[in-house]
mmCIF file of C-alpha atoms in Angstrom:
data_model
loop_
_atom_site.group_PDB
_atom_site.id
_atom_site.type_symbol
_atom_site.label_atom_id
_atom_site.label_comp_id
_atom_site.label_asym_id
_atom_site.label_seq_id
_atom_site.Cartn_x
_atom_site.Cartn_y
_atom_site.Cartn_z
ATOM 1 C CA MET S 18 80.507 137.508 89.975
ATOM 2 C CA ASN S 19 77.465 139.513 89.221
ATOM 3 C CA PRO S 20 74.541 137.746 90.980
ATOM 4 C CA SER S 21 71.727 138.695 88.590
ATOM 5 C CA ALA S 22 72.942 139.535 85.134
ATOM 6 C CA PRO S 23 70.617 137.959 82.706
ATOM 7 C CA ARG S 24 71.892 135.141 80.300
ATOM 8 C CA GLY S 25 72.725 136.295 76.719
ATOM 9 C CA VAL S 26 74.971 137.789 74.322
ATOM 10 C CA GLY S 27 77.247 140.474 75.482
ATOM 11 C CA ARG S 28 78.475 139.220 78.864
ATOM 12 C CA ARG S 29 80.762 136.774 80.151
ATOM 13 C CA LEU S 30 79.578 133.027 80.701
ATOM 14 C CA ARG S 31 79.520 132.352 84.537
ATOM 15 C CA VAL S 32 81.404 129.463 85.261
ATOM 16 C CA GLY S 33 81.727 127.591 88.528
ATOM 17 C CA VAL S 34 84.793 125.499 88.949
ATOM 18 C CA LEU S 35 84.195 122.707 91.706
ATOM 19 C CA PHE S 36 87.251 121.238 93.269
ATOM 20 C CA GLY S 37 88.233 119.581 96.497
ATOM 21 C CA GLY S 38 85.680 116.852 97.719
ATOM 22 C CA GLN S 39 85.653 114.285 100.146
ATOM 23 C CA SER S 40 87.554 111.441 98.314
ATOM 24 C CA GLY S 41 91.119 110.282 98.992
ATOM 25 C CA GLU S 42 92.000 112.410 95.899
ATOM 26 C CA HIS S 43 91.093 115.673 97.544
ATOM 27 C CA GLU S 44 94.801 117.105 97.151
ATOM 28 C CA ILE S 45 94.963 115.745 93.429
ATOM 29 C CA SER S 46 91.604 117.881 92.630
ATOM 30 C CA LEU S 47 93.152 121.045 94.032
ATOM 31 C CA ARG S 48 96.170 120.485 91.730
ATOM 32 C CA SER S 49 93.949 119.936 88.791
ATOM 33 C CA ALA S 50 91.675 123.006 89.676
ATOM 34 C CA ARG S 51 94.860 125.393 89.884
ATOM 35 C CA SER S 52 95.658 124.400 86.304
ATOM 36 C CA VAL S 53 92.067 124.905 85.177
ATOM 37 C CA LEU S 54 91.597 128.180 86.798
ATOM 38 C CA ALA S 55 94.905 129.447 85.340
ATOM 39 C CA HIS S 56 93.692 128.623 81.740
ATOM 40 C CA LEU S 57 90.249 129.754 81.807
ATOM 41 C CA ASP S 58 89.909 132.863 79.583
ATOM 42 C CA VAL S 59 88.819 135.830 82.097
ATOM 43 C CA ASP S 60 87.680 137.947 79.092
ATOM 44 C CA ARG S 61 85.074 135.170 78.167
ATOM 45 C CA TYR S 62 84.257 133.788 81.426
ATOM 46 C CA ASP S 63 83.270 134.969 84.836
ATOM 47 C CA VAL S 64 84.782 132.280 86.941
ATOM 48 C CA SER S 65 83.713 131.399 90.592
ATOM 49 C CA PRO S 66 85.865 129.010 92.609
ATOM 50 C CA ILE S 67 83.872 126.555 94.556
ATOM 51 C CA GLY S 68 85.668 124.397 97.059
ATOM 52 C CA ILE S 69 84.425 121.370 98.802
ATOM 53 C CA SER S 70 86.180 120.481 102.235
ATOM 54 C CA LYS S 71 87.060 117.068 103.153
ATOM 55 C CA ASP S 72 84.075 117.197 105.471
ATOM 56 C CA GLY S 73 81.817 117.805 102.430
ATOM 57 C CA GLU S 74 80.977 121.461 103.135
ATOM 58 C CA TRP S 75 80.902 123.893 100.173
ATOM 59 C CA PHE S 76 82.537 127.268 100.121
ATOM 60 C CA ALA S 77 83.194 130.028 97.662
ATOM 61 C CA GLY S 78 85.385 132.943 97.352
ATOM 62 C CA PRO S 79 88.417 134.043 95.070
ATOM 63 C CA LEU S 80 90.744 132.486 97.542
ATOM 64 C CA ALA S 81 88.762 129.231 97.948
ATOM 65 C CA LEU S 82 91.449 127.210 96.370
ATOM 66 C CA GLU S 83 94.305 128.710 98.415
ATOM 67 C CA ALA S 84 92.491 128.188 101.585
ATOM 68 C CA LEU S 85 91.814 124.499 100.815
ATOM 69 C CA GLU S 86 95.479 124.040 99.843
ATOM 70 C CA ARG S 87 96.238 125.178 103.394
ATOM 71 C CA GLY S 88 93.744 122.882 104.989
ATOM 72 C CA SER S 89 91.594 126.072 106.154
ATOM 73 C CA THR S 90 88.204 127.425 105.313
ATOM 74 C CA GLU S 91 88.604 130.393 107.328
ATOM 75 C CA GLY S 92 87.568 133.535 105.630
ATOM 76 C CA LEU S 93 85.435 131.747 103.110
ATOM 77 C CA THR S 94 81.767 132.000 102.529
ATOM 78 C CA PRO S 95 79.866 128.726 103.178
ATOM 79 C CA VAL S 96 77.497 128.184 100.152
ATOM 80 C CA VAL S 97 74.910 125.776 98.916
ATOM 81 C CA LEU S 98 73.714 125.013 95.423
ATOM 82 C CA PRO S 99 70.019 124.172 95.697
ATOM 83 C CA ALA S 100 68.677 120.955 93.716
ATOM 84 C CA SER S 101 65.999 123.256 92.015
ATOM 85 C CA PRO S 102 65.811 124.353 88.441
ATOM 86 C CA ARG S 103 64.573 127.731 89.519
ATOM 87 C CA GLN S 104 67.584 128.560 91.550
ATOM 88 C CA ALA S 105 70.593 127.747 89.358
ATOM 89 C CA ALA S 106 72.800 129.791 91.644
ATOM 90 C CA LEU S 107 74.942 129.715 94.699
ATOM 91 C CA TYR S 108 73.473 130.959 98.135
ATOM 92 C CA SER S 109 75.351 131.689 101.206
ATOM 93 C CA TRP S 110 74.188 130.306 104.517
ATOM 94 C CA GLN S 111 74.640 130.548 108.021
ATOM 95 C CA PRO S 112 72.898 128.519 110.742
ATOM 96 C CA GLY S 113 69.586 130.490 111.619
ATOM 97 C CA SER S 114 69.712 132.957 108.767
ATOM 98 C CA PRO S 115 67.801 132.836 105.341
ATOM 99 C CA LEU S 116 69.711 131.829 102.231
ATOM 100 C CA GLU S 117 71.102 134.788 100.400
ATOM 101 C CA MET S 118 71.901 134.527 96.563
ATOM 102 C CA ILE S 119 75.565 135.552 95.942
ATOM 103 C CA GLY S 120 75.942 134.580 92.174
ATOM 104 C CA ALA S 121 73.961 132.966 89.224
ATOM 105 C CA LEU S 122 75.674 130.291 87.348
ATOM 106 C CA ASP S 123 75.533 129.162 83.685
ATOM 107 C CA VAL S 124 77.757 125.996 83.841
ATOM 108 C CA ILE S 125 79.760 123.820 86.309
ATOM 109 C CA PHE S 126 83.264 122.611 85.530
ATOM 110 C CA PRO S 127 83.810 119.820 88.096
ATOM 111 C CA VAL S 128 87.322 118.985 88.633
ATOM 112 C CA LEU S 129 86.531 116.318 91.230
ATOM 113 C CA HIS S 130 88.401 113.026 91.301
ATOM 114 C CA GLY S 131 87.172 109.895 92.801
ATOM 115 C CA THR S 132 84.042 109.323 94.995
ATOM 116 C CA PHE S 133 81.537 111.983 95.724
ATOM 117 C CA GLY S 134 82.509 113.710 92.554
ATOM 118 C CA GLU S 135 83.565 111.581 89.616
ATOM 119 C CA ASP S 136 80.920 108.816 90.436
ATOM 120 C CA GLY S 137 77.778 110.337 89.336
ATOM 121 C CA THR S 138 76.662 112.035 92.678
ATOM 122 C CA VAL S 139 77.540 115.687 91.855
ATOM 123 C CA GLN S 140 76.233 115.137 88.499
ATOM 124 C CA GLY S 141 72.887 114.020 89.740
ATOM 125 C CA LEU S 142 72.657 117.161 91.868
ATOM 126 C CA LEU S 143 73.485 119.351 88.792
ATOM 127 C CA GLU S 144 70.827 117.444 86.759
ATOM 128 C CA LEU S 145 68.283 118.255 89.312
ATOM 129 C CA ALA S 146 69.413 121.779 89.329
ATOM 130 C CA HIS S 147 69.231 121.841 85.466
ATOM 131 C CA LEU S 148 72.679 123.417 85.396
ATOM 132 C CA PRO S 149 74.971 122.459 82.395
ATOM 133 C CA TYR S 150 78.069 120.770 83.456
ATOM 134 C CA VAL S 151 81.386 119.725 81.954
ATOM 135 C CA GLY S 152 81.942 116.052 81.361
ATOM 136 C CA ALA S 153 80.128 112.717 81.682
ATOM 137 C CA GLY S 154 76.636 112.233 82.871
ATOM 138 C CA VAL S 155 75.224 110.419 85.826
ATOM 139 C CA LEU S 156 75.170 106.982 84.109
ATOM 140 C CA ALA S 157 78.594 107.170 82.503
ATOM 141 C CA SER S 158 80.179 108.675 85.572
ATOM 142 C CA ALA S 159 78.892 105.857 87.672
ATOM 143 C CA VAL S 160 79.730 103.112 85.293
ATOM 144 C CA ALA S 161 83.263 104.270 84.694
ATOM 145 C CA MET S 162 84.029 104.754 88.208
ATOM 146 C CA ASP S 163 83.065 101.177 89.176
ATOM 147 C CA LYS S 164 85.917 99.116 87.883
ATOM 148 C CA ALA S 165 84.019 95.708 88.130
ATOM 149 C CA LEU S 166 80.825 96.949 86.486
ATOM 150 C CA PHE S 167 82.947 98.765 83.741
ATOM 151 C CA LYS S 168 84.647 95.503 82.903
ATOM 152 C CA ASP S 169 81.357 93.466 82.452
ATOM 153 C CA LEU S 170 80.191 96.302 80.180
ATOM 154 C CA MET S 171 83.399 96.292 78.181
ATOM 155 C CA ARG S 172 83.166 92.344 77.762
ATOM 156 C CA ALA S 173 79.581 92.824 76.523
ATOM 157 C CA HIS S 174 80.846 95.200 73.818
ATOM 158 C CA ASP S 175 83.679 92.755 72.873
ATOM 159 C CA ILE S 176 86.280 95.162 74.146
ATOM 160 C CA PRO S 177 89.156 93.309 75.433
ATOM 161 C CA VAL S 178 89.911 93.398 79.357
ATOM 162 C CA VAL S 179 92.256 91.735 81.558
ATOM 163 C CA GLU S 180 90.784 88.685 83.316
ATOM 164 C CA SER S 181 89.532 89.510 86.813
ATOM 165 C CA THR S 182 87.127 88.524 89.782
ATOM 166 C CA VAL S 183 85.290 90.565 92.447
ATOM 167 C CA ILE S 184 85.525 89.777 96.118
ATOM 168 C CA LEU S 185 83.159 91.355 98.819
ATOM 169 C CA ALA S 186 84.843 92.803 101.821
ATOM 170 C CA SER S 187 82.442 90.702 103.931
ATOM 171 C CA GLU S 188 83.697 87.504 102.231
ATOM 172 C CA LEU S 189 87.173 88.367 103.517
ATOM 173 C CA ALA S 190 85.750 88.352 107.051
ATOM 174 C CA ASP S 191 83.664 85.259 106.529
ATOM 175 C CA GLY S 192 86.254 83.163 104.951
ATOM 176 C CA MET S 193 89.603 84.303 103.962
ATOM 177 C CA GLU S 194 90.768 80.866 102.603
ATOM 178 C CA GLN S 195 87.952 80.668 100.095
ATOM 179 C CA ALA S 196 88.475 84.368 98.999
ATOM 180 C CA LEU S 197 92.072 83.726 98.471
ATOM 181 C CA GLU S 198 91.468 80.438 96.273
ATOM 182 C CA ARG S 199 88.857 82.587 94.255
ATOM 183 C CA ALA S 200 91.560 85.434 93.719
ATOM 184 C CA GLU S 201 93.985 82.811 92.594
ATOM 185 C CA SER S 202 91.835 81.396 90.118
ATOM 186 C CA VAL S 203 92.104 84.635 88.074
ATOM 187 C CA GLY S 204 95.731 83.383 87.065
ATOM 188 C CA GLY S 205 99.180 83.058 88.377
ATOM 189 C CA TYR S 206 100.971 85.709 90.311
ATOM 190 C CA PRO S 207 101.497 88.496 90.182
ATOM 191 C CA LEU S 208 97.967 89.656 90.678
ATOM 192 C CA PHE S 209 96.563 93.065 91.251
ATOM 193 C CA THR S 210 93.990 93.974 94.151
ATOM 194 C CA LYS S 211 92.080 97.182 93.692
ATOM 195 C CA PRO S 212 89.034 98.945 95.219
ATOM 196 C CA SER S 213 86.272 98.865 92.768
ATOM 197 C CA ASN S 214 85.343 102.385 93.256
ATOM 198 C CA LEU S 215 88.457 104.600 93.420
ATOM 199 C CA GLY S 216 90.807 106.246 91.207
ATOM 200 C CA SER S 217 94.396 107.694 90.925
ATOM 201 C CA SER S 218 95.812 104.176 91.864
ATOM 202 C CA VAL S 219 94.802 104.559 95.506
ATOM 203 C CA GLY S 220 94.566 101.163 97.198
ATOM 204 C CA ILE S 221 96.227 99.150 94.463
ATOM 205 C CA THR S 222 98.667 96.378 95.348
ATOM 206 C CA LYS S 223 100.881 94.237 93.187
ATOM 207 C CA CYS S 224 100.770 90.894 94.815
ATOM 208 C CA ARG S 225 103.531 88.410 94.086
ATOM 209 C CA GLY S 226 102.405 85.706 96.517
ATOM 210 C CA ARG S 227 99.795 84.710 99.031
ATOM 211 C CA SER S 228 101.014 87.002 101.817
ATOM 212 C CA ASP S 229 101.017 89.922 99.369
ATOM 213 C CA LEU S 230 97.522 89.016 98.412
ATOM 214 C CA VAL S 231 96.071 88.900 101.900
ATOM 215 C CA GLU S 232 97.664 92.332 102.417
ATOM 216 C CA GLY S 233 96.226 93.637 99.135
ATOM 217 C CA LEU S 234 92.763 92.479 99.718
ATOM 218 C CA MET S 235 92.585 93.848 103.220
ATOM 219 C CA ASP S 236 94.183 97.200 101.990
ATOM 220 C CA ALA S 237 91.507 97.579 99.031
ATOM 221 C CA ALA S 238 88.662 96.700 101.438
ATOM 222 C CA ARG S 239 89.500 99.686 103.603
ATOM 223 C CA TYR S 240 88.495 101.686 100.534
ATOM 224 C CA ASP S 241 85.395 99.851 99.127
ATOM 225 C CA ARG S 242 83.136 97.016 100.019
ATOM 226 C CA ARG S 243 84.124 95.328 96.588
ATOM 227 C CA VAL S 244 87.532 94.390 95.675
ATOM 228 C CA VAL S 245 88.700 93.670 92.115
ATOM 229 C CA VAL S 246 91.420 90.984 91.636
ATOM 230 C CA GLU S 247 92.966 91.142 88.302
ATOM 231 C CA ARG S 248 95.650 89.082 86.511
ATOM 232 C CA GLY S 249 98.953 90.849 86.373
ATOM 233 C CA LEU S 250 100.642 91.504 82.946
ATOM 234 C CA VAL S 251 104.047 92.713 81.903
ATOM 235 C CA ALA S 252 102.887 95.581 79.844
ATOM 236 C CA ARG S 253 103.444 99.111 78.639
ATOM 237 C CA GLU S 254 100.904 101.668 79.805
ATOM 238 C CA ILE S 255 99.112 103.610 76.961
ATOM 239 C CA GLU S 256 96.538 106.414 77.236
ATOM 240 C CA VAL S 257 94.262 108.060 74.911
ATOM 241 C CA SER S 258 92.409 111.188 75.331
ATOM 242 C CA VAL S 259 88.801 111.514 74.057
ATOM 243 C CA LEU S 260 86.748 114.632 73.490
ATOM 244 C CA GLY S 261 83.189 115.083 72.255
ATOM 245 C CA ASN S 262 79.646 114.059 72.752
ATOM 246 C CA ASP S 263 77.961 111.977 70.376
ATOM 247 C CA GLN S 264 80.854 112.089 67.734
ATOM 248 C CA PRO S 265 83.976 111.590 69.979
ATOM 249 C CA GLU S 266 87.470 112.360 68.934
ATOM 250 C CA ALA S 267 90.357 110.445 69.976
ATOM 251 C CA SER S 268 93.897 111.999 70.257
ATOM 252 C CA VAL S 269 97.350 110.448 69.448
ATOM 253 C CA PRO S 270 98.205 107.921 71.976
ATOM 254 C CA GLY S 271 100.805 108.665 74.735
ATOM 255 C CA GLU S 272 102.780 106.273 76.942
ATOM 256 C CA ILE S 273 103.494 106.256 80.699
ATOM 257 C CA VAL S 274 106.916 105.133 81.901
ATOM 258 C CA PRO S 275 106.391 104.737 85.552
ATOM 259 C CA SER S 276 109.061 105.198 88.038
ATOM 260 C CA ASP S 277 107.559 102.229 90.159
ATOM 261 C CA GLU S 278 106.735 98.883 88.767
ATOM 262 C CA PHE S 279 103.422 100.116 87.753
ATOM 263 C CA TYR S 280 101.672 103.603 87.791
ATOM 264 C CA SER S 281 101.196 103.962 91.450
ATOM 265 C CA TYR S 282 99.910 106.756 93.411
ATOM 266 C CA ARG S 283 103.442 107.486 94.409
ATOM 267 C CA ALA S 284 104.702 107.280 90.773
ATOM 268 C CA LYS S 285 101.858 109.552 89.559
ATOM 269 C CA TYR S 286 101.917 112.457 92.299
ATOM 270 C CA LEU S 287 104.899 112.197 94.714
ATOM 271 C CA ASP S 288 107.985 111.992 92.500
ATOM 272 C CA ASP S 289 109.143 113.407 89.234
ATOM 273 C CA THR S 290 110.712 110.607 87.572
ATOM 274 C CA SER S 291 107.745 108.929 85.656
ATOM 275 C CA ARG S 292 107.945 110.033 82.149
ATOM 276 C CA LEU S 293 105.250 110.866 79.542
ATOM 277 C CA VAL S 294 106.098 109.898 76.100
ATOM 278 C CA ILE S 295 104.062 111.591 73.612
ATOM 279 C CA PRO S 296 103.343 110.276 70.890
ATOM 280 C CA ALA S 297 103.888 106.765 72.199
ATOM 281 C CA PRO S 298 106.201 104.566 70.066
ATOM 282 C CA LEU S 299 103.795 102.256 68.549
ATOM 283 C CA ASP S 300 103.367 100.950 65.095
ATOM 284 C CA ALA S 301 100.506 102.546 63.304
ATOM 285 C CA ALA S 302 98.167 99.597 63.442
ATOM 286 C CA THR S 303 98.321 99.408 67.235
ATOM 287 C CA ALA S 304 97.968 103.129 67.461
ATOM 288 C CA ASP S 305 94.892 103.038 65.417
ATOM 289 C CA ARG S 306 93.352 100.377 67.286
ATOM 290 C CA ALA S 307 93.816 102.070 70.683
ATOM 291 C CA ARG S 308 92.151 105.289 69.229
ATOM 292 C CA GLU S 309 89.217 103.079 67.869
ATOM 293 C CA LEU S 310 88.736 101.149 71.102
ATOM 294 C CA ALA S 311 88.834 104.470 73.178
ATOM 295 C CA ARG S 312 86.077 105.879 71.081
ATOM 296 C CA GLN S 313 84.126 102.509 71.235
ATOM 297 C CA ALA S 314 84.432 102.249 74.986
ATOM 298 C CA PHE S 315 83.386 106.216 75.296
ATOM 299 C CA ARG S 316 80.220 105.323 73.470
ATOM 300 C CA ALA S 317 79.525 102.127 75.315
ATOM 301 C CA ILE S 318 79.408 104.070 78.725
ATOM 302 C CA ASP S 319 77.459 107.049 76.962
ATOM 303 C CA GLY S 320 80.237 109.286 77.550
ATOM 304 C CA SER S 321 80.267 113.037 76.924
ATOM 305 C CA GLY S 322 82.502 115.940 77.099
ATOM 306 C CA MET S 323 85.916 114.268 77.885
ATOM 307 C CA ALA S 324 87.437 111.135 79.234
ATOM 308 C CA ARG S 325 91.017 109.622 79.334
ATOM 309 C CA VAL S 326 91.064 105.836 78.289
ATOM 310 C CA ASP S 327 93.769 103.818 79.707
ATOM 311 C CA PHE S 328 95.251 100.572 78.159
ATOM 312 C CA LEU S 329 97.571 97.934 78.977
ATOM 313 C CA LEU S 330 99.726 96.664 75.952
ATOM 314 C CA GLU S 331 101.107 93.164 76.899
ATOM 315 C CA THR S 332 104.811 93.050 75.908
ATOM 316 C CA GLN S 333 105.033 89.440 74.972
ATOM 317 C CA SER S 334 101.927 88.981 73.035
ATOM 318 C CA GLY S 335 101.326 92.455 71.808
ATOM 319 C CA ASP S 336 97.671 92.268 72.825
ATOM 320 C CA LEU S 337 95.821 95.585 73.895
ATOM 321 C CA PHE S 338 93.719 95.552 76.918
ATOM 322 C CA LEU S 339 91.249 98.358 78.049
ATOM 323 C CA SER S 340 92.229 98.936 81.685
ATOM 324 C CA GLU S 341 89.922 101.841 82.704
ATOM 325 C CA ILE S 342 88.137 105.118 81.515
ATOM 326 C CA ASN S 343 88.464 108.264 83.673
ATOM 327 C CA THR S 344 85.707 110.530 83.064
ATOM 328 C CA ILE S 345 87.310 113.550 84.871
ATOM 329 C CA PRO S 346 90.963 112.914 84.102
ATOM 330 C CA GLY S 347 93.743 114.808 85.824
ATOM 331 C CA PHE S 348 94.328 118.360 84.651
ATOM 332 C CA THR S 349 97.594 119.147 86.689
ATOM 333 C CA SER S 350 100.615 120.424 84.983
ATOM 334 C CA ILE S 351 101.898 116.757 84.497
ATOM 335 C CA SER S 352 98.596 115.256 83.423
ATOM 336 C CA MET S 353 98.378 113.240 80.263
ATOM 337 C CA TYR S 354 94.977 114.389 79.132
ATOM 338 C CA PRO S 355 95.709 118.121 78.219
ATOM 339 C CA LYS S 356 99.181 117.125 77.085
ATOM 340 C CA LEU S 357 97.773 114.682 74.513
ATOM 341 C CA TRP S 358 95.587 117.269 73.013
ATOM 342 C CA GLU S 359 98.386 119.962 73.014
ATOM 343 C CA ALA S 360 100.146 117.379 70.929
ATOM 344 C CA ASP S 361 97.233 117.368 68.518
ATOM 345 C CA GLY S 362 97.355 120.944 68.167
ATOM 346 C CA LEU S 363 94.708 121.964 70.831
ATOM 347 C CA PRO S 364 96.244 124.094 73.542
ATOM 348 C CA TYR S 365 95.029 123.971 77.064
ATOM 349 C CA ALA S 366 93.085 127.137 77.037
ATOM 350 C CA SER S 367 91.151 126.149 73.679
ATOM 351 C CA LEU S 368 90.591 122.781 75.392
ATOM 352 C CA MET S 369 88.770 124.501 78.164
ATOM 353 C CA ASP S 370 86.626 126.293 75.695
ATOM 354 C CA ARG S 371 85.850 123.188 73.790
ATOM 355 C CA LEU S 372 84.674 121.376 76.856
ATOM 356 C CA ILE S 373 82.486 124.220 78.037
ATOM 357 C CA ASP S 374 80.906 124.501 74.590
ATOM 358 C CA LEU S 375 80.145 120.585 74.560
ATOM 359 C CA ALA S 376 78.562 120.961 78.042
ATOM 360 C CA MET S 377 76.298 123.718 76.817
ATOM 361 C CA GLU S 378 75.674 121.660 73.514
ATOM 362 C CA ARG S 379 74.417 118.744 75.494
ATOM 363 C CA HIS S 380 72.435 120.551 78.034
ATOM 364 C CA MET S 381 70.661 122.310 75.013
ATOM 365 C CA GLN S 382 69.861 118.792 73.361
ATOM 366 C CA LYS S 383 68.316 117.544 76.780
ATOM 367 C CA ALA S 384 66.226 120.740 77.055
ATOM 368 C CA ASP S 385 64.973 120.159 73.598
ATOM 369 C CA LEU S 386 63.963 116.662 74.376
ATOM 370 C CA VAL S 387 62.171 117.729 77.591
ATOM 371 C CA ARG S 388 60.143 120.336 75.634
ATOM 372 C CA THR S 389 59.080 117.815 72.894
ATOM 373 C CA TYR S 390 58.080 115.225 75.677
ATOM 374 C CA GLU S 391 56.066 118.118 77.275
ATOM 375 C CA ALA S 392 54.412 119.223 74.088
ATOM 376 C CA THR S 393 53.335 115.715 73.362
ATOM 377 C CA GLY S 394 52.289 114.683 76.817
#
């Protein structure tokens, strides 16, 4: 990385790839980052790997990913990214020593899954630093990450979601019987319990009866103070990739055929028997509806850059329910998001280019609005 090269034509764009993080999806982020780093065009980009440890410390260096994969930060440079528009760069730091700039940055590619990365927190830091970044902004990230709030927003936009309720962790301690009765009011068993703010199916339990429900509520409450209880469906799992800013495009739908009863954490990441079917075997009307609902939901949260939109297609009724939006979808070798675009004729490396271009486009639009405001103020 050239720490002081000016921005402009004739040099590579300085891209910081941010991965790891403090969430329970740390290892998944590392897997996604490995694929992203492998597909960024080094003739076009000056790439800086930036790893965040499970303790929240930031480190840089060409071997940052390999070090975090080993669970070690030995040999890496501790860095900070100041929340200042005049210092859009990484700075090395040591206790008792002044900060030293080690490299300016033009754009950040966050590959952080879950809390403290996909929920608007890192996006807020990058906004303060006036740094362009790939993916959704603060608001869209926060709304999409919170399953309860997201469902309320979808209902407000007449986008179908499965019946659900929210139970606070404090309510479990104050009165488990009342909490169970409210959970069971959602519908008959099976029910699903989920932490409101988490991803990659972490903390999700399929509950076939009261004993399962108690266990599921308590398990989800380990991860979040708000637990979503959702009616269970016999359904197919359909996914659509979205790409764009104000005029989003939707990919061909794909289908997950999980090795578990549902697409659990184990089915996603710990075995190789779940299958991705691309394109999903759907009739034309259902495929078109999934794509249109994906675009509607993306606009409803004010999404930008990218998202993977997940649906449940109820087997008996044929009804399509929007399940969730992932604003930083997985980019591993088995992830649906890049595979769907590849099926639509957009290879992984070209997808990286598009995402970075979209980030720069959105940042320039914001900068223009700020200049207009300042000129009229």
